[in-house]
CSV table of C-alpha atoms in Angstrom, one decimal:
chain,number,residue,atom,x,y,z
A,1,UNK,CA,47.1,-48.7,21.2
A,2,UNK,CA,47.6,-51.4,18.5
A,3,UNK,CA,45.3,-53.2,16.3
A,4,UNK,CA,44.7,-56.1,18.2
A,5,UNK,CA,43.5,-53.7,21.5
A,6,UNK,CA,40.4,-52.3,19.2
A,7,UNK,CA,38.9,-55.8,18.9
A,8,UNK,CA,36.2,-56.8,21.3
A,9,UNK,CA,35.5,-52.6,22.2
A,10,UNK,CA,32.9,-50.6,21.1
A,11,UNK,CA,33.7,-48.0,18.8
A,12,UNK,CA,32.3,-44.7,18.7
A,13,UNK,CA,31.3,-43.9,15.1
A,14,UNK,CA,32.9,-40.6,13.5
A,15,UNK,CA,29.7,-38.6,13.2
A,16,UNK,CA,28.8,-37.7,16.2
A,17,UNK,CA,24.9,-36.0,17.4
A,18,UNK,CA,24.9,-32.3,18.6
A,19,UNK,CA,21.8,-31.2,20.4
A,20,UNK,CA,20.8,-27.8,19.5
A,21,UNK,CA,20.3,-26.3,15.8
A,22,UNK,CA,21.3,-27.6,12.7
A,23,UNK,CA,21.1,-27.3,9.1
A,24,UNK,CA,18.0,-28.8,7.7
A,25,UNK,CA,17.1,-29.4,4.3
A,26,UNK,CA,14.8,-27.3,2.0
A,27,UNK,CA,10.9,-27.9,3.4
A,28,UNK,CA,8.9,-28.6,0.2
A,29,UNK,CA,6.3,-26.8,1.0
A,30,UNK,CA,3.6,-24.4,-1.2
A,31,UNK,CA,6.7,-21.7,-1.4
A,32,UNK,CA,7.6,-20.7,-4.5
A,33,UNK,CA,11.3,-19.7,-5.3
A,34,UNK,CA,11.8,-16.6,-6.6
A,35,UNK,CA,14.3,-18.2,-9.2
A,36,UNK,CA,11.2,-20.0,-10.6
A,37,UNK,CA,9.3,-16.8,-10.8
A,38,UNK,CA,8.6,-15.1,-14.7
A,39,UNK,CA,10.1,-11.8,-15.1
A,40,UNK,CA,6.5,-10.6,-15.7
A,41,UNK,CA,5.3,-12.0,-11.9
A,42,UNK,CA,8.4,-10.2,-10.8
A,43,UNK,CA,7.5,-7.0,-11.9
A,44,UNK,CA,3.9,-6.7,-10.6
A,45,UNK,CA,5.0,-8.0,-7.5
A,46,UNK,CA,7.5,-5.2,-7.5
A,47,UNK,CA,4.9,-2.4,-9.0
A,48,UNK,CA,2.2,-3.4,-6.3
A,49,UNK,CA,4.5,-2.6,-3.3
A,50,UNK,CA,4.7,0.6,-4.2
A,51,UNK,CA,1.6,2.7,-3.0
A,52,UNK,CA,2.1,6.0,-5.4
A,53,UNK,CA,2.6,4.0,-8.5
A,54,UNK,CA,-0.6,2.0,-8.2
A,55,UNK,CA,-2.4,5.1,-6.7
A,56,UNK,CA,-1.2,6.7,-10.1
A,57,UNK,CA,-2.8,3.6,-11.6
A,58,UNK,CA,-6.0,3.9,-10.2
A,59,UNK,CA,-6.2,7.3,-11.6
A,60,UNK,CA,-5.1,6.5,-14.9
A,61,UNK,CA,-7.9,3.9,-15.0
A,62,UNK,CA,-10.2,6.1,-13.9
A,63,UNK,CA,-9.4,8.8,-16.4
A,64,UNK,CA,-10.0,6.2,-19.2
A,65,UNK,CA,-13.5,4.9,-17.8
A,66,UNK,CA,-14.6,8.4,-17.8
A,67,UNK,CA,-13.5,8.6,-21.3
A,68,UNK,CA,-15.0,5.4,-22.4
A,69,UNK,CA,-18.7,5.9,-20.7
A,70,UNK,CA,-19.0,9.9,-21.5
A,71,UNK,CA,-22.2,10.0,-22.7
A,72,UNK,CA,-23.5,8.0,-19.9
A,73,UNK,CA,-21.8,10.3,-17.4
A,74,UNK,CA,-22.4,13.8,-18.4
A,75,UNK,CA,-25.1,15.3,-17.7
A,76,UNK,CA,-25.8,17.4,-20.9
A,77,UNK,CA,-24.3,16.8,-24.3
A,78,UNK,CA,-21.7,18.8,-25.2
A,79,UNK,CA,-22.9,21.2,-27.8
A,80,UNK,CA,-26.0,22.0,-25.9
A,81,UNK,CA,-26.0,25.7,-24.9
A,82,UNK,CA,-28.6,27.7,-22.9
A,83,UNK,CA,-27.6,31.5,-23.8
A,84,UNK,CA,-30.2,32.5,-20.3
A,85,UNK,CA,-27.4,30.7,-18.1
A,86,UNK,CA,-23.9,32.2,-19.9
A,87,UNK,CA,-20.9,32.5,-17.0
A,88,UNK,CA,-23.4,30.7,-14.6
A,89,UNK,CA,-20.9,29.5,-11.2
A,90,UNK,CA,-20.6,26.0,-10.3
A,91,UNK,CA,-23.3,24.8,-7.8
A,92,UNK,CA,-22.5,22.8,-4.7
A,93,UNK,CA,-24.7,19.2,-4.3
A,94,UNK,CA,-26.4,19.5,-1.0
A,95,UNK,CA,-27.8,16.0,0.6
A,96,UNK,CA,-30.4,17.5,3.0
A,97,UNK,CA,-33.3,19.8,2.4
A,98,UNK,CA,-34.8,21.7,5.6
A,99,UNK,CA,-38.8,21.7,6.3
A,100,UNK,CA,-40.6,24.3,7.6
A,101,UNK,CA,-41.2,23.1,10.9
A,102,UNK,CA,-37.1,22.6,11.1
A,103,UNK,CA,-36.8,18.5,10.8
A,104,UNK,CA,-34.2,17.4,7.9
A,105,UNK,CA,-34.8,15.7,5.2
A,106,UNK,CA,-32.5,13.7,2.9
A,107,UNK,CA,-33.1,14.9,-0.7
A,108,UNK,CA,-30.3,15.4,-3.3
A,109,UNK,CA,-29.9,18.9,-4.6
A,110,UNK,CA,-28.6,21.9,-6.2
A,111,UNK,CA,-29.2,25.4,-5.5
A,112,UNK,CA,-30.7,27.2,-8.4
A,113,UNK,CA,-29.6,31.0,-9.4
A,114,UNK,CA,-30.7,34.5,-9.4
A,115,UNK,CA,-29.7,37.1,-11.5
A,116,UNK,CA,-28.2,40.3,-9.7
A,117,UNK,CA,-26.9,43.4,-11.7
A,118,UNK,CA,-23.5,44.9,-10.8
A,119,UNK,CA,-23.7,48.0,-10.3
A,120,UNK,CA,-20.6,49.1,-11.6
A,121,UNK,CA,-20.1,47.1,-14.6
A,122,UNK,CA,-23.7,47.1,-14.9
A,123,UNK,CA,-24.0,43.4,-17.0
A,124,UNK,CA,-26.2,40.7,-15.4
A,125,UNK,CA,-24.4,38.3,-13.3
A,126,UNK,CA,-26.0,34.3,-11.8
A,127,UNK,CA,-25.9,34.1,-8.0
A,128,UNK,CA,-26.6,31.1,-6.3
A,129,UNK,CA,-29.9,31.2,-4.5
A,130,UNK,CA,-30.4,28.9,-1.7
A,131,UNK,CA,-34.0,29.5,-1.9
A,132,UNK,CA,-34.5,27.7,-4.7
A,133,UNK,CA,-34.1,23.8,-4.7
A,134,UNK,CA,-33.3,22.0,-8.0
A,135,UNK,CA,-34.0,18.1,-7.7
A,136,UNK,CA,-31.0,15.6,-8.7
A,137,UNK,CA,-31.2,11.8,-9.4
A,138,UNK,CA,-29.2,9.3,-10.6
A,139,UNK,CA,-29.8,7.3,-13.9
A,140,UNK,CA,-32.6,10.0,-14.6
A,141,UNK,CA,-34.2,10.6,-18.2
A,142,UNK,CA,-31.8,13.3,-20.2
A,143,UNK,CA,-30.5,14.0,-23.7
A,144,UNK,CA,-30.8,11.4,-26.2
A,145,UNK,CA,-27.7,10.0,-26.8
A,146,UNK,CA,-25.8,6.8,-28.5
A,147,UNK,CA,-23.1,5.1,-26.2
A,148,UNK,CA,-20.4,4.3,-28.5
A,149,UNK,CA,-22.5,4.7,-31.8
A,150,UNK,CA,-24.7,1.0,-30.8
A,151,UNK,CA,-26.6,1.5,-27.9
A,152,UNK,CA,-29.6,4.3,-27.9
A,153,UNK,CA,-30.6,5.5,-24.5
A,154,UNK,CA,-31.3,8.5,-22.7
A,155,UNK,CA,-30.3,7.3,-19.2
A,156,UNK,CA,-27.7,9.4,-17.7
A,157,UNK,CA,-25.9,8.7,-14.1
A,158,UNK,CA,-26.6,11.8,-12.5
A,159,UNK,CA,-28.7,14.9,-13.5
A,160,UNK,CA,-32.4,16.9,-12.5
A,161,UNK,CA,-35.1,15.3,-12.4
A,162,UNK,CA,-36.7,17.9,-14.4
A,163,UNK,CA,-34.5,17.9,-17.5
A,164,UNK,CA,-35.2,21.8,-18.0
A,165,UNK,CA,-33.7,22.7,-15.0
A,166,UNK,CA,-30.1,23.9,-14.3
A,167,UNK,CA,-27.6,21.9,-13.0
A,168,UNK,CA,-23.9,23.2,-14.0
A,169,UNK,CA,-21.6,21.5,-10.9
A,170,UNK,CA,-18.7,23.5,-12.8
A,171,UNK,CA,-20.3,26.2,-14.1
A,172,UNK,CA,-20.8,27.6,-17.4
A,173,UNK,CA,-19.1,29.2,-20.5
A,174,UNK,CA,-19.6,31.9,-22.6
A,175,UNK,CA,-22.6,30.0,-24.2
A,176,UNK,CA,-24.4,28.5,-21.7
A,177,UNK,CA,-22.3,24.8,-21.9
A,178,UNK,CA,-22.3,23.1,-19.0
A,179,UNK,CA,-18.3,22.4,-18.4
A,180,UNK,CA,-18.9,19.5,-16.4
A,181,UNK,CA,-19.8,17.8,-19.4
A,182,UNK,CA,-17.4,19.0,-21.6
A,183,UNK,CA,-14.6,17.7,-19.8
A,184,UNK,CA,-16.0,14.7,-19.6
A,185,UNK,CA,-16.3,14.4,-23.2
A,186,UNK,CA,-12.8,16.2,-23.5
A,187,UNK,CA,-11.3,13.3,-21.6
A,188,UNK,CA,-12.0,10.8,-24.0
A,189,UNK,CA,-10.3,12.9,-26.6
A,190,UNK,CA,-7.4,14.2,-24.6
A,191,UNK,CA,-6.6,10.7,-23.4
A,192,UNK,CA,-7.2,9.0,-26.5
A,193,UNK,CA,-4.4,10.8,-28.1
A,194,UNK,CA,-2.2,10.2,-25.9
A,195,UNK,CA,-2.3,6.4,-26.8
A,196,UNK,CA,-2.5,6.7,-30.3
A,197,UNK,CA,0.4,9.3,-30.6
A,198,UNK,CA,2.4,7.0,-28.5
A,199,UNK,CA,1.6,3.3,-30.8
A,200,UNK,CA,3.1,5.6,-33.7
A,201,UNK,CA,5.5,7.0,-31.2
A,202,UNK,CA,6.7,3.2,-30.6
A,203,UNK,CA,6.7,1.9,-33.9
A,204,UNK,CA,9.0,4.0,-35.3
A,205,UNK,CA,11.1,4.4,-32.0
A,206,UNK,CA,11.4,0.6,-32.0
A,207,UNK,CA,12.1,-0.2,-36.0
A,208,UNK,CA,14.7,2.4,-36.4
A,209,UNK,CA,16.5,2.2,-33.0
A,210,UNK,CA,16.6,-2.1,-33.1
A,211,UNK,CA,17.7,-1.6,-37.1
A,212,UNK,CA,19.8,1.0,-36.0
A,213,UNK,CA,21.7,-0.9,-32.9
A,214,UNK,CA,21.6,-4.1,-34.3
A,215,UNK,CA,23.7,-3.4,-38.1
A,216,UNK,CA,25.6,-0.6,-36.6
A,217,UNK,CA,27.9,1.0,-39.4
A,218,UNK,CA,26.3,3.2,-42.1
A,219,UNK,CA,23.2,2.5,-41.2
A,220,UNK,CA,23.4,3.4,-37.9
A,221,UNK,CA,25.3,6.5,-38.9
A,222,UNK,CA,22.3,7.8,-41.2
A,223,UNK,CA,19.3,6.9,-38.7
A,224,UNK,CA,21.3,9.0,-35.7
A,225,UNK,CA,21.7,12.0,-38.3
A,226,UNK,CA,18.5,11.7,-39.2
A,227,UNK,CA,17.2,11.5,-35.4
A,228,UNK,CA,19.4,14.6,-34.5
A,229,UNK,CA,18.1,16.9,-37.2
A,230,UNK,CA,14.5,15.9,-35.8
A,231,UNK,CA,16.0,16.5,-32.5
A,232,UNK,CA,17.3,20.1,-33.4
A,233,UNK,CA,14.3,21.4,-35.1
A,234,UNK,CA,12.6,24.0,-32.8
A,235,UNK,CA,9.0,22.2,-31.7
A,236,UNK,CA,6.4,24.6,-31.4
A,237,UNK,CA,7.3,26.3,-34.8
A,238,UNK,CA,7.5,23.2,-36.4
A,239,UNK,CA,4.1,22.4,-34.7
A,240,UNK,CA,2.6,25.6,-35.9
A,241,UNK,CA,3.8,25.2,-39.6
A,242,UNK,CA,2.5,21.4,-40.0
A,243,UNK,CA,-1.2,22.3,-38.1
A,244,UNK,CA,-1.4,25.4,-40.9
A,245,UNK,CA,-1.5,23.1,-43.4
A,246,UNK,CA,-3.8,21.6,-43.0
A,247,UNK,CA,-7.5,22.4,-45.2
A,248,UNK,CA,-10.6,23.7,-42.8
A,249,UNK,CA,-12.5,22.0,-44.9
A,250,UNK,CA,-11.6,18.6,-42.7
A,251,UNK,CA,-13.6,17.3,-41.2
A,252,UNK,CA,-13.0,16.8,-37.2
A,253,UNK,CA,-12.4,13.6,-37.2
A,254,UNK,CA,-9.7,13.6,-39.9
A,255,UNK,CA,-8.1,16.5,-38.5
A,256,UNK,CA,-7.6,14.8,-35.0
A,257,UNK,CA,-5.5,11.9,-36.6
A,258,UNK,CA,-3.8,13.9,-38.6
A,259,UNK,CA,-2.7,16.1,-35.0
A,260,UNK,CA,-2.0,12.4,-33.7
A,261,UNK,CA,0.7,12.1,-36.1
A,262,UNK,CA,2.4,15.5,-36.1
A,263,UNK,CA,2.5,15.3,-32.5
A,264,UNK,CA,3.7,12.0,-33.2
A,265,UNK,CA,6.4,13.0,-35.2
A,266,UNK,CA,8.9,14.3,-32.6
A,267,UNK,CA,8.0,11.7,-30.0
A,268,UNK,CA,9.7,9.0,-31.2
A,269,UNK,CA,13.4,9.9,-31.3
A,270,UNK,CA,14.4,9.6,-27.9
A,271,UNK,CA,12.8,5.8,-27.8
A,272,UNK,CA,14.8,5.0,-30.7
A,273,UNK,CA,18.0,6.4,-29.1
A,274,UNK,CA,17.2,4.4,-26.0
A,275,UNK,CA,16.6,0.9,-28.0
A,276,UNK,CA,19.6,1.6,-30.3
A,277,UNK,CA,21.3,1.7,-26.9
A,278,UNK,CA,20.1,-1.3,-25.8
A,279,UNK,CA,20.9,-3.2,-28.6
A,280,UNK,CA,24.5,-2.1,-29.1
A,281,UNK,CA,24.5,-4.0,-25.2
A,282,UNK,CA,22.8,-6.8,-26.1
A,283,UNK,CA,23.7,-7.9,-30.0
A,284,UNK,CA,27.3,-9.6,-27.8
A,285,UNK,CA,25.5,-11.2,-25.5
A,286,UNK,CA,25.9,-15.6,-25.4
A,287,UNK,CA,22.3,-15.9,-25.6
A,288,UNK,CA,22.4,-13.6,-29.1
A,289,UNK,CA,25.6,-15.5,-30.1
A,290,UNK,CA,23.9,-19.0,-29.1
A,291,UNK,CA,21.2,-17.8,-31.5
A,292,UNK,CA,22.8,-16.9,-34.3
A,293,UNK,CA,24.9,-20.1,-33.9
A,294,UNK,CA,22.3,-22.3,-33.9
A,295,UNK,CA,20.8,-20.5,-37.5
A,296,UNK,CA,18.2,-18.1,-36.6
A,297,UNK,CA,18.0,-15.4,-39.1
A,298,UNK,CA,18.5,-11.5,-38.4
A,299,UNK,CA,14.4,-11.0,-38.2
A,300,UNK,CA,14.2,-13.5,-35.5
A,301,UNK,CA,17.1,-12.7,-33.3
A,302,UNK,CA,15.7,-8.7,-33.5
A,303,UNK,CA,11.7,-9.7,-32.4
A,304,UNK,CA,12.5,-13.4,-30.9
A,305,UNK,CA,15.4,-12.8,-28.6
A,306,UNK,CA,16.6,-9.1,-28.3
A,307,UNK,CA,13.4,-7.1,-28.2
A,308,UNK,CA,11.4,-9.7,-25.8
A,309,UNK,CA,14.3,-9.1,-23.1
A,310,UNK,CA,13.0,-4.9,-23.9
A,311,UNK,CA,9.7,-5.3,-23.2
A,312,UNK,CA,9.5,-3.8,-19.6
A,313,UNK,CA,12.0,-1.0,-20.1
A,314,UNK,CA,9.8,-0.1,-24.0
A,315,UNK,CA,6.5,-0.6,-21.9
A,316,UNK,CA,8.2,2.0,-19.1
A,317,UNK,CA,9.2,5.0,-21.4
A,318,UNK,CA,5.9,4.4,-23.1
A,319,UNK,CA,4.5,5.1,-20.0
A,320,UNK,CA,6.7,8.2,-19.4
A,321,UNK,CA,5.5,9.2,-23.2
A,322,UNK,CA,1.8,9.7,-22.8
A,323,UNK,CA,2.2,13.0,-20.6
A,324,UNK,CA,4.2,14.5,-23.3
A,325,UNK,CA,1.5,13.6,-26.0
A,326,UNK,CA,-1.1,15.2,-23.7
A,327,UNK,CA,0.6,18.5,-23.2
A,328,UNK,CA,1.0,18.6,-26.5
A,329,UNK,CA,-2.1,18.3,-28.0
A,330,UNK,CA,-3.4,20.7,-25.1
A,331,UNK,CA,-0.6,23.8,-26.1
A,332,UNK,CA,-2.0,23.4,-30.0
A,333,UNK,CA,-5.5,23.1,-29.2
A,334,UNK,CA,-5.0,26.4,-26.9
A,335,UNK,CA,-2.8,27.8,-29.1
A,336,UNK,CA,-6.1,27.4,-31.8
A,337,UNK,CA,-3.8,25.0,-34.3
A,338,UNK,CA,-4.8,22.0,-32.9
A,339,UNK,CA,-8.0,20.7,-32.4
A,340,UNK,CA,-10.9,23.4,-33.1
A,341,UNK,CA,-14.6,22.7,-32.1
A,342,UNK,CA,-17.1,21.3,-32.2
A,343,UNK,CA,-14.6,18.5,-31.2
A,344,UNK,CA,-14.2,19.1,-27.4
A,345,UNK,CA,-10.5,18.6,-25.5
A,346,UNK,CA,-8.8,19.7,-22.5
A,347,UNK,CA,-6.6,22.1,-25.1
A,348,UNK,CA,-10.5,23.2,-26.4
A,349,UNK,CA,-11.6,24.2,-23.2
A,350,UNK,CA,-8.9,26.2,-22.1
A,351,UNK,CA,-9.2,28.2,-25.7
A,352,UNK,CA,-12.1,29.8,-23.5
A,353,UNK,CA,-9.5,30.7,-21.1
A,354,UNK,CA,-7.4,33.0,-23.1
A,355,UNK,CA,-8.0,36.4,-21.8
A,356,UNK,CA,-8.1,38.2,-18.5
A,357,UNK,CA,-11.4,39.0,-18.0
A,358,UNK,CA,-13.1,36.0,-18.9
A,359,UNK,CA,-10.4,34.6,-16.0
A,360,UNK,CA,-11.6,36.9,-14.2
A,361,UNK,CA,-15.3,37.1,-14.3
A,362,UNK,CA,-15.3,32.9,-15.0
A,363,UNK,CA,-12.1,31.1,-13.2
A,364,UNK,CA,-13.8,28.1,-13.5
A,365,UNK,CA,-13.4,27.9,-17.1
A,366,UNK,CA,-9.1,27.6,-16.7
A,367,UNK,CA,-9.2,25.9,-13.3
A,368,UNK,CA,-11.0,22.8,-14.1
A,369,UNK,CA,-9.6,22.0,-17.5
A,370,UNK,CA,-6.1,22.8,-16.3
A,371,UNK,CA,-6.2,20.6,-13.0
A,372,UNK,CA,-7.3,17.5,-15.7
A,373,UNK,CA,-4.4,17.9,-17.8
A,374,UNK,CA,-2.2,18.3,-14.3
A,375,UNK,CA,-3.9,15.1,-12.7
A,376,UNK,CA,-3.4,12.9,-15.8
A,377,UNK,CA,0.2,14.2,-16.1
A,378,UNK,CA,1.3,13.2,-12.7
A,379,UNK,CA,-0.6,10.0,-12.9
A,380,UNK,CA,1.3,9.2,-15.9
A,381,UNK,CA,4.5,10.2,-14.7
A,382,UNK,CA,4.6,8.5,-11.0
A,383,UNK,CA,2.9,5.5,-12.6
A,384,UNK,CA,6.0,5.3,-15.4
A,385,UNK,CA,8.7,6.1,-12.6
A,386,UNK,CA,7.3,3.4,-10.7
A,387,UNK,CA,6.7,0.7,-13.6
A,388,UNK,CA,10.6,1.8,-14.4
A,389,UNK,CA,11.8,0.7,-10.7
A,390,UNK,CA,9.8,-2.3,-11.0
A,391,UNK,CA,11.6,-3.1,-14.2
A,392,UNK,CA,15.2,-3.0,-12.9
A,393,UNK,CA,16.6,-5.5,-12.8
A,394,UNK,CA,19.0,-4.4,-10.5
A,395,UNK,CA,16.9,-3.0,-8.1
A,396,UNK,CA,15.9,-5.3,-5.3
C-alpha cells in the first residue's frame, strides 16, 4: 500500500488501550518511604517488633524506677534492725480476712509469727501464724526518710498500719533487716554502677580505639600492646590487689567510685578493639575522602563523620556492657573487697549468704538477691542482642 492509499483513512494510533491491569504511578498518599526514613526511626521501628527485646526493656526500666524511688518503696530503711525477729521467713500478702460467722472480707494482710523451739537444735525459730492478722496499706505513715536528699516525708507505698508491727515479705537476716527493703535500696546501687562503670568504660574504649584506627602505624601499634597486656592480666587477682588498697578509713561513698573505676578498668578494651575495627573500615570510605577533601580537619572527620555513623553499634555493646559491670561489682562485694556496709548492694546481700547453714536455716537471704542480679543480667543481655539486630544494617 503506497502513500497516496493512506490519505482519506483513518489511522489507528500506535499506542493502543488494553483492558485489564497496568502499571500506575506512585499514589501520593500519607506513606512514607522508607528511603526517607532516619537511621534512628529505622532502628526503633526494628527494636519494637521484637517482643523479648522490649520485654527486656520494660524490665530494665523497671529496675531503674525502683532504684530511683527506694525510699518511697521500701517499707523500712535499710539499717533498721529488730534483733526479736532475726531469720524471720518471708510472709505471704493475703487479700481476704474470714469472720466468725464465715462471710469474707476484703482486708489486706500479713500473717504474723510465733516462735517455736526445735527440739533438736534447740535455738528459737519464727513460724508464721495464721492466727494472727497484721494490717497492710498503701502510702501508710513509716520511717522518716528524705527522697533524694530534697523532699522530707514519711509516706511509704506499702507497709502496716501499725508501724511496730512486722511485715518482712522476704524475710529477715541475721539482724532483724527486713531484705525486702534492702534490695530495694541495693538496686539503686547495683544498677547505678553499672552505668557509671560503663560512661568510663566508653570514654576510654572510644578515644583510644577512634585514635587508634584512625592514624594507624605506631600509634596504633602501642595502644593494641597496651590493650593486650590489660587483656592478659588475670581479673579477679588484679581486682583483689586494687580493692586492698584502698584506706578503711573511706568513706562509703568514696569507696564506691573508686570500685566504679577499677571495675572500670578492664571494661573498656574490647570496645576499643571493636571501634579501632570500625575505623580501619571506614577512614577509606568516599564520604571520609569527600571530607577530608573539602578541608575538614582530623578532629572533625573522627566526631563529625566517622563516629556518628558508630553510634548504634557503640550504643549496642554498651548495652551488652552493663551485665558485666553488674557481676562484677556483685563477685567483689561478696568476695568482701568491694563494697562493705552500711552501703547496701546485691554483692552486700549475698555477703550474708556465704556459709551453709545460714543457706540452710535462711535460703531467702541467697535466693532473692541472686535472682536480681540474674533478672537484670538477662534484661540487659536480650535487650543489647536485640538493640544489636535492630542496628544492622544488613538485617532486614
Amino acid at each position: 500500500m503506497g502513500v497516496h492509499d493512506t490519505i482519506g483513512k483513518h489511522v489507528e494510533p500506535a499506542l493502543m488501550v488494553v483492558d485489564g491491569p497496568s502499571i500506575s504511578p506512585l499514589k501520593q498518599g500519607k506513606s512514607v518511604s522508607t528511603a526517607t526514613v532516619g537511621p534512628w526511626k529505622l532502628i526503633a521501628g526494628k527494636l519494637i517488633r521484637q517482643k523479648v527485646a522490649m520485654t527486656a526493656g520494660a524490665v530494665i526500666l523497671f529496675l531503674y524506677l525502683v532504684g530511683l524511688f527506694a525510699e518511697f518503696l521500701a517499707p523500712a530503711l535499710p539499717a533498721t534492725s529488730k534483733p526479736q525477729y532475726t531469720y524471720a521467713p518471708p510472709q505471704g500478702i493475703s487479700l481476704f480476712v474470714t469472720r466468725p460467722d464465715g462471710s469474707t472480707e476484703f482486708n489486706p494482710h500479713v500473717k504474723g509469727y510465733k516462735v517455736e523451739i526445735e527440739k533438736v537444735a534447740l535455738r528459737r525459730t519464727f513460724v508464721v501464724d495464721d492466727s494472727k492478722v497484721v494490717p497492710i496499706g498503701f502510702l501508710v505513715k513509716g520511717p522518716a526518710y528524705e527522697l533524694w536528699g530534697l523532699i522530707s516525708t514519711d509516706r511509704h507505698l506499702i507497709g502496716p498500719l501499725n508501724p511496730n508491727d512486722p511485715m518482712y515479705l522476704l524475710g529477715t537476716d541475721r539482724l532483724g533487716r527486713d531484705v525486702f527493703s534492702r534490695l530495694i535500696y541495693g538496686t539503686r546501687v547495683s544498677m547505678s554502677i553499672g552505668l557509671v562503670g560503663v560512661a568510663v568504660s566508653l570514654v576510654l574504649g572510644v578515644v583510644f580505639g577512634s585514635i587508634s584506627g584512625f592514624y594507624g602505624g605506631w600509634v596504633d601499634t602501642v595502644i593494641q600492646r597496651i590493650i593486650e597486656v590489660i587483656s592478659a592480666m588475670p581479673t579477679i587477682p588484679l581486682w583483689l590487689g586494687l580493692a586492698a588498697a584502698i584506706p578503711l578509713t573511706w568513706s562509703p561513698v568514696s569507696v564506691y567510685f573508686v570500685i566504679t573505676i577499677i571495675v572500670s578498668l578492664l571494661g573498656w578494651t574490647s570496645l576499643a578493639r571493636e571501634v579501632r575495627g570500625r575505623f580501619l573500615a571506614l577512614r577509606s570510605e568516599d564520604f571520609v575522602t569527600a571530607a577530608r577533601l573539602d578541608g575538614s580537619s582530623e578532629a572533625r572527620l573522627i566526631f563529625r563523620h566517622i563516629l556518628p555513623s558508630l553510634t548504634s553499634h557503640i550504643l549496642a555493646v554498651v548495652t551488652l556492657a552493663v551485665p558485666t559491670m553488674i557481676v562484677a561489682e556483685t563477685s567483689l562485694s561478696f568476695l568482701g573487697i568491694g563494697l562493705k556496709p552500711p552501703v547496701v548492694s546485691w554483692g552486700v546481700l549475698l555477703q550474708d549468704a556465704q556459709n551453709i547453714r545460714t543457706v540452710a536455716t535462711a535460703p531467702w537471704l541467697l535466693i532473692w538477691p541472686s535472682l536480681a542480679v540474674i533478672v537484670a543480667v538477662l534484661s540487659f543481655n536480650f535487650f543489647g542482642d536485640g538493640l544489636r539486630d535492630a542496628a544492622d544494617p544488613y538485617d532486614n
